[in-house]
Amino acid sequence: MPVEPESPVGYTLTVGDHRLVLNEQLGKTIEIEFSGEIRCIHCDRKTNKSFSQGYCYPCFKRLAACDSCIMSPEKCHYHLGTCREPEWGETHCMTGHVVYLANSSGLKVGITRASQVPTRWIDQGAVAAVPMLRVATRYLAGLVEVACKQHVADRTNWRTMLRGEAPELDLLAERDRLLERIAPELEQLAAEHGRDTIEVAGDPVWSLDYPVDIWPVKIKTHNLDKQPLASGVLQGVKGQYLILDTGVINIRKYTGYKVSVRVMSE
Ligand SMILES: [Zn+2]
């Protein structure tokens, strides 16, 4: 689901060769129907189950993108010479990363490749975010994040996020406070990895708003594995979710699923 950081965020749903601008479909009834076929997004092999959001089991076991260090960057093992795909690691991990603070369902810390700003924040449904540190590698970002986790959450409560209930936060003040708290750890990391590998970011706060007409009160979820047809009036899009009047659907979860999408005229 490609995104554009406009105000509100622009969402396009890609189904095969077709692109559907979701912002223009608000208020319309849409049907998403899963055919029962899942194809690996890497090798196109048919698979009964999707692993790591779109991969077949062999790819899941083999690709660096599916390794456990992707979820836990502090476990990056490129420097040990054991990266599953060192070339992929060079472009995706051994490159500049940003440690940021975001407000998705409250204050959270996260990391992303520098080129994924602000896409990563939109993926999480953050209403605001601010870079805190620029670091040389994914591994370093992971180590900084570990230090931050003692003070700040690293998860989004997606139900709160989808209800549009993120509290007001002063992210610049939070950034200053957290930097002060992790100063000893930052000093140690800079001493170990080099002074030029960690830099405090002075960026302003990004605000993001989403195309949502009606916020759901009670969150029900559509599950295409159990009920292949999801149908309802599109009331909004936020994070990776479509908000239908009949429930929400996490589109990312169904990457690789062969689906047909119909928009009912009136
Ligand atoms: Zn595969």
Short mmCIF file of C-alpha atoms and ligand atoms in Angstrom, two decimals:
data_model
loop_
_atom_site.label_atom_id
_atom_site.label_comp_id
_atom_site.label_asym_id
_atom_site.label_seq_id
_atom_site.Cartn_x
_atom_site.Cartn_y
_atom_site.Cartn_z
CA MET A 1 0.00 0.00 0.00
CA PRO A 2 2.17 2.93 -1.22
CA VAL A 3 1.73 6.17 0.71
CA GLU A 4 2.30 9.88 0.13
CA PRO A 5 2.98 12.23 3.04
CA GLU A 6 0.39 14.79 2.01
CA SER A 7 -2.17 16.26 4.32
CA PRO A 8 -4.00 14.02 4.76
CA VAL A 9 -1.72 11.11 3.92
CA GLY A 10 -2.43 9.72 0.43
CA TYR A 11 -3.05 5.98 0.21
CA THR A 12 -3.03 3.82 -2.90
CA LEU A 13 -4.00 0.17 -2.80
CA THR A 14 -2.04 -1.90 -5.31
CA VAL A 15 -3.80 -5.06 -6.48
CA GLY A 16 -1.92 -6.75 -9.30
CA ASP A 17 -1.44 -4.04 -11.95
CA HIS A 18 -4.29 -1.94 -10.62
CA ARG A 19 -3.87 1.02 -8.36
CA LEU A 20 -6.79 2.30 -6.35
CA VAL A 21 -6.54 5.74 -4.76
CA LEU A 22 -8.19 5.00 -1.44
CA ASN A 23 -8.66 8.63 -0.40
CA GLU A 24 -11.20 8.94 -3.23
CA GLN A 25 -13.17 5.89 -2.08
CA LEU A 26 -14.18 7.16 1.37
CA GLY A 27 -17.91 6.73 1.92
CA LYS A 28 -18.16 4.01 -0.73
CA THR A 29 -18.81 0.33 -0.14
CA ILE A 30 -15.82 -1.79 -0.95
CA GLU A 31 -15.44 -5.55 -1.13
CA ILE A 32 -12.18 -7.37 -0.69
CA GLU A 33 -12.30 -11.03 -1.58
CA PHE A 34 -9.47 -13.50 -1.02
CA SER A 35 -9.25 -16.18 -3.73
CA GLY A 36 -7.48 -18.67 -1.48
CA GLU A 37 -4.17 -18.35 -3.31
CA ILE A 38 -1.06 -16.92 -1.66
CA ARG A 39 2.14 -16.34 -3.64
CA CYS A 40 5.51 -15.55 -2.12
CA ILE A 41 6.44 -11.90 -2.78
CA HIS A 42 10.06 -12.92 -3.35
CA CYS A 43 9.95 -16.10 -5.49
CA ASP A 44 6.27 -16.20 -6.54
CA ARG A 45 5.94 -19.80 -5.34
CA LYS A 46 2.48 -20.81 -4.12
CA THR A 47 2.36 -21.17 -0.37
CA ASN A 48 -0.38 -22.31 2.00
CA LYS A 49 0.65 -19.83 4.61
CA SER A 50 2.37 -16.45 4.50
CA PHE A 51 5.46 -16.01 6.67
CA SER A 52 6.85 -12.65 7.73
CA GLN A 53 4.04 -10.86 5.83
CA GLY A 54 4.29 -12.32 2.37
CA TYR A 55 7.02 -14.95 2.12
CA CYS A 56 6.97 -18.71 1.56
CA TYR A 57 8.64 -20.88 4.18
CA PRO A 58 11.90 -21.52 2.23
CA CYS A 59 12.36 -17.77 1.62
CA PHE A 60 11.45 -17.04 5.24
CA LYS A 61 14.28 -19.33 6.35
CA ARG A 62 16.78 -18.04 3.81
CA LEU A 63 16.36 -14.29 3.26
CA ALA A 64 18.08 -11.67 5.38
CA ALA A 65 14.84 -9.64 5.30
CA CYS A 66 13.16 -12.44 7.30
CA ASP A 67 15.94 -12.97 9.85
CA SER A 68 15.19 -12.40 13.53
CA CYS A 69 17.61 -9.42 13.59
CA ILE A 70 15.09 -7.51 11.47
CA MET A 71 12.69 -7.50 14.41
CA SER A 72 15.56 -7.10 16.91
CA PRO A 73 18.17 -4.89 15.23
CA GLU A 74 20.46 -5.06 18.25
CA LYS A 75 21.01 -8.69 17.17
CA CYS A 76 22.40 -7.65 13.76
CA HIS A 77 25.27 -10.04 13.10
CA TYR A 78 26.69 -8.57 9.90
CA HIS A 79 29.94 -7.68 11.70
CA LEU A 80 30.36 -11.36 12.62
CA GLY A 81 30.32 -12.30 8.95
CA THR A 82 27.14 -14.36 9.34
CA CYS A 83 24.61 -12.17 7.54
CA ARG A 84 22.29 -14.36 5.45
CA GLU A 85 22.78 -12.04 2.47
CA PRO A 86 25.69 -9.65 3.03
CA GLU A 87 24.87 -7.58 -0.06
CA TRP A 88 21.33 -7.00 1.13
CA GLY A 89 22.74 -6.18 4.55
CA GLU A 90 25.03 -3.57 3.06
CA THR A 91 22.20 -1.61 1.47
CA HIS A 92 19.56 -2.18 4.17
CA CYS A 93 21.50 -2.38 7.45
CA MET A 94 25.02 -1.01 7.02
CA THR A 95 23.60 2.36 6.11
CA GLY A 96 22.36 5.46 7.94
CA HIS A 97 19.48 4.92 10.36
CA VAL A 98 17.30 7.25 12.36
CA VAL A 99 16.22 6.69 15.95
CA TYR A 100 12.96 8.58 16.37
CA LEU A 101 10.21 9.37 18.78
CA ALA A 102 6.66 9.07 17.55
CA ASN A 103 3.16 9.49 18.86
CA SER A 104 1.01 6.69 17.49
CA SER A 105 -0.99 5.61 20.54
CA GLY A 106 1.27 7.49 22.94
CA LEU A 107 4.99 8.07 23.11
CA LYS A 108 7.15 5.42 21.46
CA VAL A 109 10.70 5.03 20.26
CA GLY A 110 11.56 3.38 16.98
CA ILE A 111 14.26 3.06 14.36
CA THR A 112 14.18 3.18 10.61
CA ARG A 113 16.47 3.42 7.65
CA ALA A 114 16.97 7.12 6.88
CA SER A 115 15.32 6.70 3.47
CA GLN A 116 12.14 5.34 5.13
CA VAL A 117 11.29 8.66 6.78
CA PRO A 118 8.32 9.40 6.91
CA THR A 119 6.94 6.18 5.35
CA ARG A 120 7.71 4.20 8.48
CA TRP A 121 5.76 6.64 10.65
CA ILE A 122 2.76 6.54 8.34
CA ASP A 123 2.89 2.72 8.50
CA GLN A 124 2.53 2.96 12.25
CA GLY A 125 -0.27 5.51 12.11
CA ALA A 126 1.80 8.10 13.99
CA VAL A 127 0.16 11.53 14.26
CA ALA A 128 3.53 13.11 14.97
CA ALA A 129 7.17 12.05 14.93
CA VAL A 130 10.59 13.57 15.32
CA PRO A 131 14.07 12.21 14.55
CA MET A 132 16.20 12.00 17.68
CA LEU A 133 19.53 10.57 16.52
CA ARG A 134 21.17 9.73 13.23
CA VAL A 135 23.40 6.69 13.48
CA ALA A 136 25.68 4.89 11.04
CA THR A 137 24.10 1.42 11.02
CA ARG A 138 21.02 -0.58 11.87
CA TYR A 139 22.98 -2.35 14.60
CA LEU A 140 23.83 0.93 16.34
CA ALA A 141 20.22 2.06 16.01
CA GLY A 142 19.22 -1.19 17.71
CA LEU A 143 21.66 -0.64 20.57
CA VAL A 144 20.38 2.93 21.09
CA GLU A 145 16.81 1.66 20.99
CA VAL A 146 17.56 -0.89 23.69
CA ALA A 147 18.83 1.94 25.92
CA CYS A 148 15.66 3.97 25.18
CA LYS A 149 13.30 1.08 25.93
CA GLN A 150 14.08 1.37 29.63
CA HIS A 151 12.30 4.73 29.56
CA VAL A 152 9.89 4.70 26.62
CA ALA A 153 7.59 2.14 24.97
CA ASP A 154 8.56 0.68 21.60
CA ARG A 155 5.13 -0.65 20.66
CA THR A 156 1.98 0.88 19.28
CA ASN A 157 -1.37 -0.03 20.78
CA TRP A 158 -3.07 -0.37 17.41
CA ARG A 159 -6.59 -0.27 18.84
CA THR A 160 -5.88 3.09 20.46
CA MET A 161 -4.19 4.24 17.25
CA LEU A 162 -7.25 3.26 15.18
CA ARG A 163 -9.66 5.00 17.54
CA GLY A 164 -7.72 8.22 16.95
CA GLU A 165 -7.01 8.53 20.66
CA ALA A 166 -3.31 9.41 20.76
CA PRO A 167 -2.75 11.94 23.56
CA GLU A 168 -1.22 15.36 22.91
CA LEU A 169 2.56 15.19 23.37
CA ASP A 170 5.39 17.68 23.24
CA LEU A 171 7.83 15.55 21.25
CA LEU A 172 10.65 18.11 21.39
CA ALA A 173 10.52 18.14 25.18
CA GLU A 174 10.33 14.33 25.20
CA ARG A 175 13.34 14.18 22.89
CA ASP A 176 15.40 16.42 25.20
CA ARG A 177 14.37 14.44 28.25
CA LEU A 178 15.17 11.06 26.71
CA LEU A 179 18.53 12.24 25.34
CA GLU A 180 19.46 13.31 28.83
CA ARG A 181 18.41 9.98 30.30
CA ILE A 182 20.37 7.88 27.82
CA ALA A 183 23.42 10.17 27.79
CA PRO A 184 25.65 7.63 29.60
CA GLU A 185 24.77 4.85 27.13
CA LEU A 186 25.26 7.20 24.15
CA GLU A 187 28.66 8.21 25.47
CA GLN A 188 29.68 4.58 25.76
CA LEU A 189 28.43 3.71 22.27
CA ALA A 190 30.25 6.71 20.76
CA ALA A 191 33.45 5.68 22.55
CA GLU A 192 33.16 2.12 21.25
CA HIS A 193 31.95 2.72 17.70
CA GLY A 194 33.41 6.14 16.91
CA ARG A 195 32.27 9.71 17.57
CA ASP A 196 31.16 10.15 13.97
CA THR A 197 28.72 7.22 14.11
CA ILE A 198 26.12 8.93 16.33
CA GLU A 199 24.70 12.41 15.80
CA VAL A 200 21.90 14.20 17.62
CA ALA A 201 19.17 15.27 15.19
CA GLY A 202 17.82 18.80 15.45
CA ASP A 203 14.88 18.24 13.11
CA PRO A 204 11.47 19.79 13.71
CA VAL A 205 8.41 17.66 14.48
CA TRP A 206 6.49 16.12 11.60
CA SER A 207 2.71 16.14 11.90
CA LEU A 208 0.72 13.58 9.97
CA ASP A 209 -3.00 13.35 9.51
CA TYR A 210 -4.97 10.58 7.96
CA PRO A 211 -8.00 10.32 5.68
CA VAL A 212 -10.55 9.23 8.28
CA ASP A 213 -14.21 10.37 8.17
CA ILE A 214 -15.50 8.32 11.08
CA TRP A 215 -13.39 6.86 13.87
CA PRO A 216 -14.41 3.38 14.99
CA VAL A 217 -15.59 3.14 18.58
CA LYS A 218 -15.34 -0.60 19.00
CA ILE A 219 -12.62 -2.27 16.96
CA LYS A 220 -13.60 -5.46 15.17
CA THR A 221 -11.15 -7.04 12.72
CA HIS A 222 -11.71 -8.74 9.39
CA ASN A 223 -9.71 -11.93 8.94
CA LEU A 224 -9.51 -13.07 5.32
CA ASP A 225 -8.11 -16.46 6.38
CA LYS A 226 -11.35 -17.21 8.22
CA GLN A 227 -13.83 -15.19 6.18
CA PRO A 228 -12.55 -14.59 2.63
CA LEU A 229 -14.97 -11.74 1.88
CA ALA A 230 -14.63 -8.44 3.73
CA SER A 231 -17.19 -5.86 2.77
CA GLY A 232 -18.24 -2.52 4.18
CA VAL A 233 -18.31 1.24 3.78
CA LEU A 234 -14.80 2.69 3.78
CA GLN A 235 -14.65 5.22 6.61
CA GLY A 236 -10.94 5.82 6.73
CA VAL A 237 -7.37 4.64 6.26
CA LYS A 238 -4.71 4.85 8.95
CA GLY A 239 -1.42 3.06 9.41
CA GLN A 240 -1.73 -0.25 7.57
CA TYR A 241 -5.46 -0.46 8.17
CA LEU A 242 -8.59 0.15 6.18
CA ILE A 243 -11.41 1.23 8.47
CA LEU A 244 -14.72 -0.19 7.22
CA ASP A 245 -18.03 0.29 9.03
CA THR A 246 -18.03 -3.49 9.53
CA GLY A 247 -14.53 -3.73 11.00
CA VAL A 248 -10.91 -2.91 10.28
CA ILE A 249 -8.58 -4.84 8.01
CA ASN A 250 -4.79 -4.92 8.23
CA ILE A 251 -3.80 -4.77 4.57
CA ARG A 252 -0.11 -5.43 5.21
CA LYS A 253 -0.96 -8.79 6.73
CA TYR A 254 -2.36 -9.95 3.39
CA THR A 255 0.62 -9.03 1.21
CA GLY A 256 1.00 -11.87 -1.31
CA TYR A 257 -2.67 -12.86 -1.04
CA LYS A 258 -4.49 -12.97 -4.34
CA VAL A 259 -7.50 -10.76 -3.75
CA SER A 260 -10.04 -8.96 -5.85
CA VAL A 261 -11.20 -5.53 -4.78
CA ARG A 262 -14.50 -4.10 -5.89
CA VAL A 263 -15.82 -0.61 -5.28
CA MET A 264 -19.60 -0.46 -5.41
CA SER A 265 -20.94 2.59 -7.22
CA GLU A 266 -23.34 4.21 -4.75
ZN ZN B 1 9.53 -17.65 -1.70
#
